[in-house]
Amino acid sequence: MKRLTTTVLLSAALAGALPVQAQLGKLLGGGKAGKKTGDFTTVWEGEFENKATRLAVTDGTGKYIIATDDNSATVLNSDGKLIWSGDYKKITTNKTNKSEFQYTVWTDNGGYLFLFDERKLGTDRVAVIDIPTGKELWNSEQYQNLIPKDGGGGDNQELDTVKYIRELDSFLISQRNSVILVKANTGEKIWETNRFKGGVGAYLYDPQRNEIVMLNFKPTALGALFAGFKNQLVRINASNGEVLWDATFTGVIEKELVTRKPMVDLWLKGGKLYVHLNGLSVYNYENGQQLWSATYEDDMGGSSGNSLFGNKKRTKYYKLIAEPLFTDDAVYLVILGGRDRVKYIEKHDLESGKLLWASEKIAGAFCMPHIYKAGDKIMVQVGGKFQVQELRLEEVSNGFSAGMALGGFGGGSYQAWVPYIYWDYKNQKNGVLAIDDKTGKTAWRSERFDKRITDLILDGDKTVFVGDGDEFYSYDIATGNQLFDVKHNDAKVGKATDVIDFGDKVVVLSEKGLASYNKKDGSRAYASEKIRGVDYFYKIGDNYFLRDQRNSKNIIYGIDMTNGETKGSVQSKGKGGSPEYGDGIDITTDGEYIFAFKGKKVEKIKVNP
């Protein structure tokens, strides 16, 4: 298995303009925030008044920059000036102090800092602070067992027992025998129902009816709290908590190893509710009756163990199977076979669930991550990259401040599970398959991909572009005729690892740099061998960024995709930042500013002149 990237989080997480960020543990570091090159310019450098060992992030706009440690928080404005700084014990009226879990929720009006003070021998405390002002909005000692007493089971996005409902600006809090909806800005209880038990695995809000559809899951670390748990899918009146119907679902909701994202999706289409979990189940939205289902394995996982004295790595594989592809009257599913592990496509009637056709079976493909509809063809990517999430038991060094924070005397090292997320390739059957949409028969195929296959890029219904590492191809979708074959080796940027759709060009991200090809004829627009070891790319606003995290580094490059030139780069030297971009880095949602964090220091960097 050839490794492609290291420690990169999903670009899909960038889609939310108002992210939730959390930290259960320590961020360690100090000194200058980042190292810049190129045309990136420093707007200002600032310093927090606390140790910034918990959170160090900005909201999506860069208007607020917050840093926290166990007992205090500091907030700066967009100019790097202090807005407020204070100790939790003094801010909160219930004397919330050392907070084992903290997370921010960003809103249009600023955001909330949610604090959990878990007390092993007393009553747990919760407090919510208004980020723009530093004022306590509310506190409570009513909500208990939100995090395990052993301190484990925390979630990098939010707690298993607390779900923020953005559409209602409210929190759904799970307790032993009920779930409670409270206003995020006041803590006022809106309603409570005992007809739903467990954590909220996923929810869907219907604004026209002011209703919530949600399904539950059993938090592993708090399993004893939810005795008698059963799978529930419920539709609830969001104004008063009335349960309009209560159905069941098949399967167990798991969370991804590192991101802790629940592996389930909900969609509401044409009066039907679709649940993507262990296949696809379809329910009548009005009464909760299950209409039809197609059961299949929709992702796989593998683990190498978690013993301190044996294996020192836990591994899971994701993004192996394409998500359901919906049209107005049909849905297309990638089916993973039983013992033989073959894969194939099924087309189902959207109304009745009737199987309309099944494609030929593909053996030898480890993954089938993408399918597309182009005219009267279903385009299938056989093989390609998949996501690996790992926890590795590593020796982590710590300085004086770190040693003190961990209860030691400074210096030395300790063992910790270090998270990694990266994309990988595996030797497998690779190819492009075009299926006739009416019959399910194979219209044409290409298997000229011996070593790997990149993702497909479709130009409308006419052409498809794809690479195999050493060459770059274009095919006519209707006929399968090869339109061009470009020797990507000649660009001298290494093997292709990913592709970027950029207007009338395709940019091929490679091991040593970039190469761009014109869609019309495959002629090379440029090749740039200036950047090596790129993990991933991000399109943020109108800006493109590449990322390199080899050898425990975290470097963000700004790229001009019109010519492949590097605008500049920032190398993080600390911890903190947003998990989307790695240690010590956060980027505004328009891509115009980068924030670099290290310990108490923060630097605001302008991307474009």
XYZ file of C-alpha atoms in Angstrom:
609
model
C 0.000 0.000 0.000
C 1.507 3.337 -1.046
C 0.841 6.247 1.219
C -0.271 9.458 -0.447
C -0.800 12.002 2.300
C -0.465 12.581 6.027
C -2.636 14.130 8.678
C -5.268 15.855 6.572
C -8.891 16.424 7.528
C -11.843 16.367 5.193
C -12.295 19.291 2.856
C -16.029 18.674 3.160
C -15.783 20.214 6.617
C -15.038 23.517 4.922
C -18.582 23.725 3.600
C -19.959 24.991 6.930
C -19.452 28.727 7.261
C -20.085 28.594 11.003
C -18.093 25.643 12.358
C -18.130 24.063 15.790
C -14.720 23.501 17.338
C -13.758 21.726 20.522
C -10.801 20.480 22.474
C -10.550 17.784 25.114
C -6.900 17.871 26.118
C -3.881 20.154 25.829
C -2.314 22.347 23.178
C 1.374 22.887 23.867
C 3.807 25.444 22.482
C 5.284 28.901 22.708
C 7.357 31.397 20.736
C 6.792 33.036 17.350
C 3.565 31.991 15.677
C 4.552 31.147 12.076
C 7.157 31.319 9.342
C 6.112 33.061 6.100
C 7.497 33.144 2.555
C 6.493 34.819 -0.699
C 3.924 37.600 -0.940
C 1.987 36.722 2.202
C 2.154 39.731 4.507
C 1.709 40.081 8.244
C -1.277 42.276 9.157
C -0.537 42.151 12.880
C 0.965 40.012 15.627
C -0.826 39.687 18.950
C -0.682 37.837 22.221
C -3.324 36.225 24.406
C -3.407 36.874 28.122
C -3.818 33.184 28.961
C -1.737 30.101 28.142
C -3.919 29.096 25.150
C -3.514 25.391 25.944
C -7.105 24.414 25.087
C -8.521 26.330 22.134
C -6.921 28.800 19.738
C -9.274 29.512 16.821
C -11.049 32.261 14.934
C -14.629 32.510 13.780
C -15.221 32.151 10.045
C -14.909 35.888 9.373
C -11.847 36.672 11.480
C -13.876 39.102 13.582
C -13.198 37.200 16.802
C -10.094 35.240 17.804
C -10.381 33.185 20.978
C -7.857 31.275 23.069
C -8.586 29.304 26.224
C -6.818 27.274 28.857
C -8.324 25.184 31.657
C -9.501 28.173 33.660
C -9.697 31.264 31.447
C -10.277 32.739 27.986
C -9.035 35.688 25.921
C -10.783 37.183 22.873
C -9.146 39.532 20.348
C -10.841 41.501 17.574
C -9.986 41.571 13.863
C -7.279 44.183 14.550
C -5.595 42.054 17.200
C -6.840 44.277 20.014
C -8.070 42.822 23.291
C -11.872 42.628 23.622
C -11.904 40.797 26.935
C -9.977 38.351 29.058
C -11.011 36.650 32.262
C -11.045 33.657 34.573
C -14.031 31.339 34.337
C -14.400 31.311 38.109
C -14.927 35.078 38.100
C -17.074 35.212 34.960
C -19.515 32.481 35.965
C -21.888 32.800 38.886
C -21.751 29.083 39.656
C -17.937 29.257 39.933
C -17.232 27.038 36.963
C -13.475 26.594 37.121
C -11.328 23.901 35.548
C -13.249 22.837 32.442
C -12.517 19.340 31.184
C -14.310 20.039 27.912
C -14.754 23.316 26.038
C -16.081 24.129 22.616
C -17.109 27.127 20.569
C -20.227 27.519 18.478
C -20.004 30.384 15.981
C -23.171 32.224 14.989
C -24.126 35.251 12.907
C -24.085 37.333 16.088
C -20.757 36.071 17.385
C -20.850 32.772 19.203
C -20.874 30.775 22.415
C -18.135 29.270 24.539
C -19.604 26.168 26.179
C -17.818 24.987 29.352
C -18.144 21.615 31.081
C -16.764 21.451 34.612
C -16.910 17.739 35.425
C -16.566 17.071 39.136
C -15.762 13.512 40.129
C -17.066 13.907 43.683
C -19.659 16.608 43.184
C -22.239 18.068 40.881
C -21.151 18.770 37.306
C -21.346 22.378 36.182
C -22.201 23.824 32.792
C -21.720 27.447 31.751
C -22.156 29.311 28.469
C -20.207 32.520 27.794
C -20.988 35.092 25.109
C -17.824 35.301 22.991
C -18.219 38.947 21.836
C -18.649 40.317 25.373
C -17.211 37.755 27.784
C -20.444 37.816 29.779
C -22.017 34.709 31.240
C -25.247 33.937 29.396
C -26.334 31.127 31.689
C -25.146 28.286 33.865
C -26.642 25.127 35.274
C -25.958 22.214 37.564
C -29.061 20.396 36.347
C -27.339 18.500 33.534
C -25.223 15.607 34.745
C -23.119 12.876 33.102
C -22.528 14.883 29.926
C -18.987 13.516 29.825
C -17.738 10.281 31.413
C -16.323 10.491 34.919
C -13.065 8.979 33.636
C -12.614 11.984 31.327
C -12.821 9.876 28.178
C -15.314 9.707 25.387
C -14.955 13.297 24.314
C -15.762 14.302 20.782
C -13.592 16.697 18.755
C -16.686 18.357 17.324
C -19.159 18.238 20.185
C -20.169 15.997 23.033
C -22.109 12.789 22.434
C -24.755 14.132 24.820
C -25.101 17.714 23.487
C -26.194 18.571 19.933
C -26.360 22.186 18.764
C -29.402 22.776 16.533
C -28.262 25.733 14.480
C -31.641 26.395 12.878
C -33.196 26.875 16.335
C -30.138 28.373 18.074
C -30.670 25.745 20.741
C -28.976 22.783 22.394
C -30.483 19.305 22.598
C -29.157 17.811 25.827
C -29.452 14.066 26.435
C -30.039 12.860 29.994
C -30.689 9.417 31.434
C -34.437 9.338 30.764
C -35.101 12.248 28.418
C -33.826 14.772 25.928
C -34.161 18.489 26.672
C -34.169 21.420 24.235
C -32.761 24.622 25.743
C -32.187 28.057 24.236
C -28.495 28.521 23.551
C -28.422 32.172 24.616
C -30.440 31.917 27.827
C -30.465 28.289 28.956
C -34.256 28.424 29.148
C -35.848 24.990 28.776
C -38.144 24.993 25.766
C -39.358 21.430 26.199
C -38.449 17.989 27.475
C -39.555 14.584 26.240
C -39.042 11.135 27.741
C -39.945 9.454 24.457
C -36.382 9.670 23.116
C -33.379 8.065 24.778
C -29.680 8.331 23.897
C -27.476 10.801 22.090
C -28.591 12.510 18.888
C -26.775 10.706 16.078
C -28.080 12.970 13.308
C -30.952 15.358 12.787
C -32.821 17.081 9.967
C -34.783 20.312 10.437
C -37.891 21.077 8.367
C -38.327 24.887 8.437
C -41.754 24.831 6.764
C -43.259 22.734 9.541
C -40.849 23.685 12.325
C -40.104 20.030 12.940
C -37.044 17.950 13.734
C -36.399 14.427 12.534
C -33.632 12.721 14.440
C -32.251 9.297 15.228
C -30.415 8.182 18.325
C -27.242 6.350 19.148
C -25.724 4.912 22.295
C -22.521 6.716 23.359
C -19.955 4.006 24.027
C -18.398 5.655 27.062
C -21.809 6.382 28.608
C -23.546 3.124 27.735
C -24.563 2.368 31.309
C -26.404 5.693 31.476
C -28.829 4.626 28.737
C -29.972 1.217 29.944
C -32.758 -0.276 27.838
C -31.591 1.616 24.774
C -33.294 0.858 21.444
C -32.924 2.359 17.979
C -35.290 5.291 17.486
C -36.117 7.496 14.519
C -38.517 10.229 15.586
C -40.305 13.243 14.141
C -40.811 15.997 16.715
C -42.677 19.281 16.831
C -39.803 21.698 17.471
C -41.995 24.203 19.343
C -43.315 21.914 22.081
C -41.463 18.571 21.849
C -44.512 16.535 20.842
C -43.403 13.273 19.223
C -45.442 12.983 16.025
C -44.218 9.492 15.252
C -41.618 7.060 16.553
C -40.082 4.483 14.232
C -37.109 2.166 14.415
C -34.119 1.725 12.125
C -31.701 -1.077 11.363
C -28.011 -0.902 12.174
C -25.695 0.696 14.680
C -24.449 4.252 14.290
C -20.679 4.303 14.514
C -18.417 7.333 14.616
C -15.309 7.813 12.559
C -12.142 6.973 14.445
C -10.541 10.425 14.506
C -13.120 12.986 13.374
C -15.870 11.306 15.467
C -18.352 12.185 12.749
C -21.440 9.923 12.930
C -21.539 7.607 9.929
C -25.162 8.294 8.948
C -26.976 10.671 6.600
C -30.570 11.922 6.460
C -32.309 13.403 3.399
C -35.866 14.667 2.907
C -37.032 14.431 -0.705
C -40.558 14.572 -2.075
C -42.348 13.662 1.136
C -39.972 10.791 1.878
C -37.241 10.487 4.475
C -34.077 8.681 3.390
C -31.748 7.178 5.984
C -28.290 6.213 4.764
C -27.039 3.656 7.303
C -26.073 0.084 6.479
C -27.739 0.702 3.142
C -30.656 2.956 2.275
C -34.003 2.942 4.099
C -36.962 5.034 2.950
C -39.785 6.229 5.211
C -43.088 8.012 4.683
C -42.508 11.401 6.279
C -46.146 11.799 7.304
C -46.489 8.658 9.419
C -42.994 7.140 9.781
C -43.916 3.941 7.953
C -40.968 2.291 6.240
C -41.695 2.109 2.503
C -38.688 0.185 1.231
C -35.042 -0.506 1.915
C -31.905 -1.772 0.246
C -29.489 -3.299 2.723
C -25.822 -3.298 1.852
C -22.486 -2.460 3.415
C -21.816 1.188 2.695
C -18.344 1.507 4.224
C -15.700 -0.778 5.639
C -13.316 -0.472 8.560
C -10.161 -2.177 9.716
C -8.347 -2.000 13.031
C -4.849 -3.018 14.053
C -5.500 -3.051 17.774
C -5.040 -0.681 20.665
C -2.835 -2.433 23.193
C -0.128 -0.405 24.897
C 2.080 -3.479 24.875
C 1.151 -4.908 21.492
C 0.045 -3.075 18.395
C 0.546 0.662 18.644
C -1.817 1.736 15.908
C -5.575 1.754 15.330
C -6.614 2.079 11.698
C -9.925 2.555 9.918
C -10.702 3.020 6.202
C -13.417 5.360 4.926
C -14.805 6.828 1.680
C -14.575 3.448 -0.040
C -18.121 3.323 -1.366
C -19.883 6.130 -3.254
C -22.875 7.799 -1.646
C -26.315 7.177 -3.204
C -26.848 9.125 -6.432
C -30.353 10.587 -6.664
C -32.239 11.737 -9.760
C -35.856 12.851 -10.064
C -37.210 9.306 -10.312
C -34.388 6.927 -9.393
C -31.519 6.287 -7.005
C -28.250 4.525 -7.864
C -26.434 2.499 -5.213
C -22.971 0.960 -5.088
C -23.490 -2.498 -3.643
C -20.749 -4.356 -1.814
C -21.205 -8.084 -2.256
C -21.060 -10.724 0.459
C -18.250 -13.242 0.725
C -16.873 -12.536 -2.723
C -16.671 -8.778 -1.940
C -17.542 -7.899 -5.535
C -19.053 -4.517 -6.229
C -21.770 -3.449 -8.634
C -24.364 -0.742 -9.263
C -28.097 -1.038 -8.655
C -30.745 1.329 -9.979
C -33.945 1.558 -7.930
C -37.222 3.308 -8.636
C -37.395 6.184 -6.179
C -41.124 5.808 -5.495
C -41.429 2.074 -4.972
C -37.857 0.942 -4.424
C -38.233 -1.579 -7.242
C -34.918 -2.836 -8.603
C -34.725 -1.641 -12.218
C -31.363 -3.148 -13.066
C -28.061 -4.361 -11.648
C -24.775 -3.808 -13.451
C -22.052 -6.338 -14.092
C -20.097 -7.365 -11.001
C -16.600 -5.951 -10.550
C -14.087 -8.167 -8.765
C -10.737 -7.017 -7.406
C -11.708 -3.412 -6.626
C -10.973 -2.381 -3.050
C -13.061 0.757 -3.417
C -15.627 2.310 -5.758
C -15.754 5.853 -4.373
C -17.590 7.881 -7.041
C -20.489 7.539 -9.497
C -21.952 10.233 -11.761
C -24.829 10.610 -14.198
C -23.869 12.107 -17.554
C -26.664 12.114 -20.124
C -27.759 8.530 -20.696
C -24.656 7.082 -18.989
C -23.767 6.292 -15.410
C -20.046 6.918 -14.996
C -18.339 4.728 -12.405
C -14.886 5.197 -10.923
C -13.443 1.795 -10.097
C -10.561 2.060 -7.647
C -8.848 5.223 -6.491
C -7.930 6.905 -3.260
C -9.639 6.262 0.055
C -9.391 7.886 3.442
C -7.393 6.421 6.315
C -7.892 7.526 9.898
C -5.345 6.371 12.432
C -4.449 6.741 16.074
C -0.761 6.016 16.674
C 0.796 5.534 20.081
C 3.817 7.808 19.974
C 6.395 9.335 22.263
C 5.508 12.991 22.642
C 8.141 15.328 24.038
C 7.195 18.178 26.303
C 8.950 21.189 27.681
C 8.689 22.781 31.118
C 5.207 24.203 30.654
C 3.942 20.949 29.213
C 5.419 18.932 32.049
C 3.747 21.145 34.598
C 0.420 20.954 32.758
C 0.565 17.173 32.855
C 1.400 17.097 36.549
C 5.135 16.475 36.057
C 8.243 18.515 36.663
C 9.011 19.546 33.069
C 11.063 17.992 30.297
C 11.004 14.368 29.207
C 8.297 12.717 27.148
C 5.116 10.706 27.470
C 3.082 8.303 25.348
C -0.058 9.567 23.652
C -2.438 8.522 20.885
C -1.680 10.916 18.034
C -4.376 11.305 15.313
C -3.622 11.068 11.587
C -5.959 11.380 8.623
C -4.695 10.915 5.080
C -5.622 9.636 1.644
C -4.110 6.399 0.400
C -3.915 4.221 -2.697
C -3.856 0.442 -2.738
C -3.004 -2.035 -5.461
C -6.389 -3.004 -6.872
C -8.435 -3.171 -10.015
C -8.751 0.356 -11.457
C -10.883 1.589 -14.330
C -13.580 3.807 -15.766
C -16.944 2.170 -16.449
C -19.805 3.693 -18.451
C -23.199 2.039 -17.896
C -26.240 2.497 -20.110
C -28.836 4.167 -17.888
C -31.785 2.388 -19.511
C -30.529 -1.181 -19.416
C -27.699 -1.335 -16.892
C -25.454 -2.896 -19.516
C -21.843 -1.818 -19.835
C -21.556 0.710 -22.679
C -17.779 0.961 -22.552
C -14.868 0.640 -20.170
C -11.228 1.600 -19.895
C -8.769 -0.295 -17.736
C -5.562 1.504 -18.687
C -4.837 2.299 -15.065
C -2.227 -0.142 -13.846
C -0.898 1.647 -10.776
C -3.639 4.019 -9.660
C -6.542 6.088 -10.846
C -7.319 9.682 -9.918
C -10.819 10.954 -9.309
C -12.889 11.632 -12.434
C -13.589 15.141 -13.692
C -16.615 15.476 -15.966
C -17.055 18.336 -18.406
C -20.834 18.345 -18.603
C -22.195 15.266 -20.371
C -19.502 15.271 -23.051
C -16.064 14.342 -21.736
C -14.402 12.774 -18.732
C -10.821 13.392 -17.603
C -8.773 11.002 -15.490
C -5.155 10.141 -14.711
C -3.261 7.016 -13.728
C -0.199 8.556 -12.111
C 2.000 8.670 -15.225
C -0.500 9.639 -17.942
C -3.546 11.869 -18.295
C -6.538 10.873 -20.439
C -9.756 12.263 -21.860
C -12.674 10.148 -23.102
C -15.862 10.917 -24.995
C -18.626 9.884 -22.614
C -21.123 8.877 -25.294
C -18.806 6.518 -27.201
C -15.815 5.827 -24.970
C -13.450 7.069 -27.669
C -10.144 8.245 -26.228
C -9.736 11.917 -27.115
C -6.169 12.334 -25.905
C -3.412 10.633 -23.946
C -0.864 12.974 -22.382
C 2.452 11.747 -20.970
C 2.236 13.278 -17.521
C 5.782 12.023 -16.870
C 7.024 14.680 -19.276
C 5.875 17.399 -16.901
C 8.551 16.183 -14.446
C 6.369 16.805 -11.391
C 6.107 13.188 -10.252
C 3.118 10.866 -10.226
C -0.385 12.312 -10.175
C -2.077 12.183 -6.803
C -5.230 14.275 -7.308
C -7.031 16.452 -9.839
C -8.608 19.914 -9.619
C -11.337 21.156 -11.949
C -10.301 24.704 -12.875
C -12.469 26.248 -15.584
C -11.253 25.176 -19.030
C -8.297 23.356 -17.491
C -7.577 20.383 -15.264
C -4.801 20.890 -12.722
C -3.051 17.663 -11.773
C -1.706 17.713 -8.235
C 1.442 15.594 -8.203
C 4.163 14.354 -5.882
C 6.590 17.167 -6.775
C 4.331 19.962 -7.929
C 1.517 20.859 -10.326
C 0.767 20.446 -14.017
C -2.188 22.019 -15.827
C -3.789 20.694 -19.036
C -6.291 22.313 -21.378
C -9.535 20.388 -21.557
C -9.972 21.016 -25.277
C -6.877 19.131 -26.466
C -4.772 18.050 -23.483
C -2.002 20.528 -24.214
C -0.008 21.461 -21.150
C -0.702 24.971 -19.875
C 2.092 24.915 -17.303
C 4.143 22.718 -15.008
C 5.559 23.808 -11.675
C 8.011 21.706 -9.677
C 8.330 24.099 -6.752
C 6.222 22.291 -4.145
C 6.768 18.745 -2.885
C 4.976 16.531 -0.443
C 1.554 18.135 -0.779
C -1.142 16.447 1.301
C -4.284 18.002 -0.043
C -5.834 21.045 -1.652
C -8.511 23.446 -0.468
C -10.654 25.870 -2.446
C -11.733 28.565 -0.012
C -13.641 31.445 -1.552
C -11.704 32.256 -4.716
C -8.406 31.064 -3.236
C -6.589 27.747 -3.578
C -4.307 26.299 -0.926
C -2.040 23.242 -0.798
C -0.867 21.538 2.347
C 2.292 19.673 3.395
C 2.582 17.871 6.737
C 5.591 15.632 6.258
C 7.869 15.113 9.249
C 5.436 16.721 11.700
C 5.384 20.008 9.783
C 2.277 21.904 8.761
C 2.815 24.187 5.751
C 0.009 25.968 3.900
C 0.774 27.246 0.376
C -1.343 29.769 -1.465
C -1.422 28.975 -5.183
C -2.320 30.983 -8.264
C -4.002 28.246 -10.286
C -3.841 30.286 -13.502
C -0.067 29.812 -13.700
C 0.909 27.438 -10.877
C 2.931 30.095 -9.094
C 3.116 30.149 -5.310
C 1.654 33.292 -3.758
C 3.270 32.511 -0.447
C 3.360 30.010 2.384
C 2.925 29.780 6.135
C 4.653 27.129 8.217
C 2.999 26.591 11.557
C 5.293 26.387 14.542
C 2.673 25.682 17.180
C -0.559 24.017 18.163
C -4.147 25.179 18.175
C -5.965 26.326 15.053
C -8.782 24.582 13.256
C -8.627 20.803 12.706
C -9.467 21.335 9.017
C -6.042 22.880 8.439
C -3.880 21.173 11.035
C -1.806 22.311 13.960
C -1.506 26.027 14.474
C -3.477 27.202 11.415
C -6.918 28.692 10.832
C -8.246 30.323 7.643
C -11.216 32.648 7.151
C -14.109 31.326 5.077
C -13.320 33.723 2.211
C -9.719 32.489 2.109
C -8.330 36.014 2.388
C -6.631 35.671 5.784
C -4.624 33.005 7.587
C -4.155 32.921 11.348
C -1.051 31.210 12.765
C -1.027 30.233 16.443
C 1.755 29.205 18.791
C 1.201 29.222 22.510
C 0.112 32.695 23.561
C 1.043 34.249 20.206
C -1.149 34.743 17.148
C -0.348 36.230 13.754
C -2.838 37.458 11.144
C -1.573 37.011 7.568
C -2.997 38.487 4.363
C -3.108 36.074 1.415
C -3.499 38.476 -1.514
C -1.715 41.827 -2.057
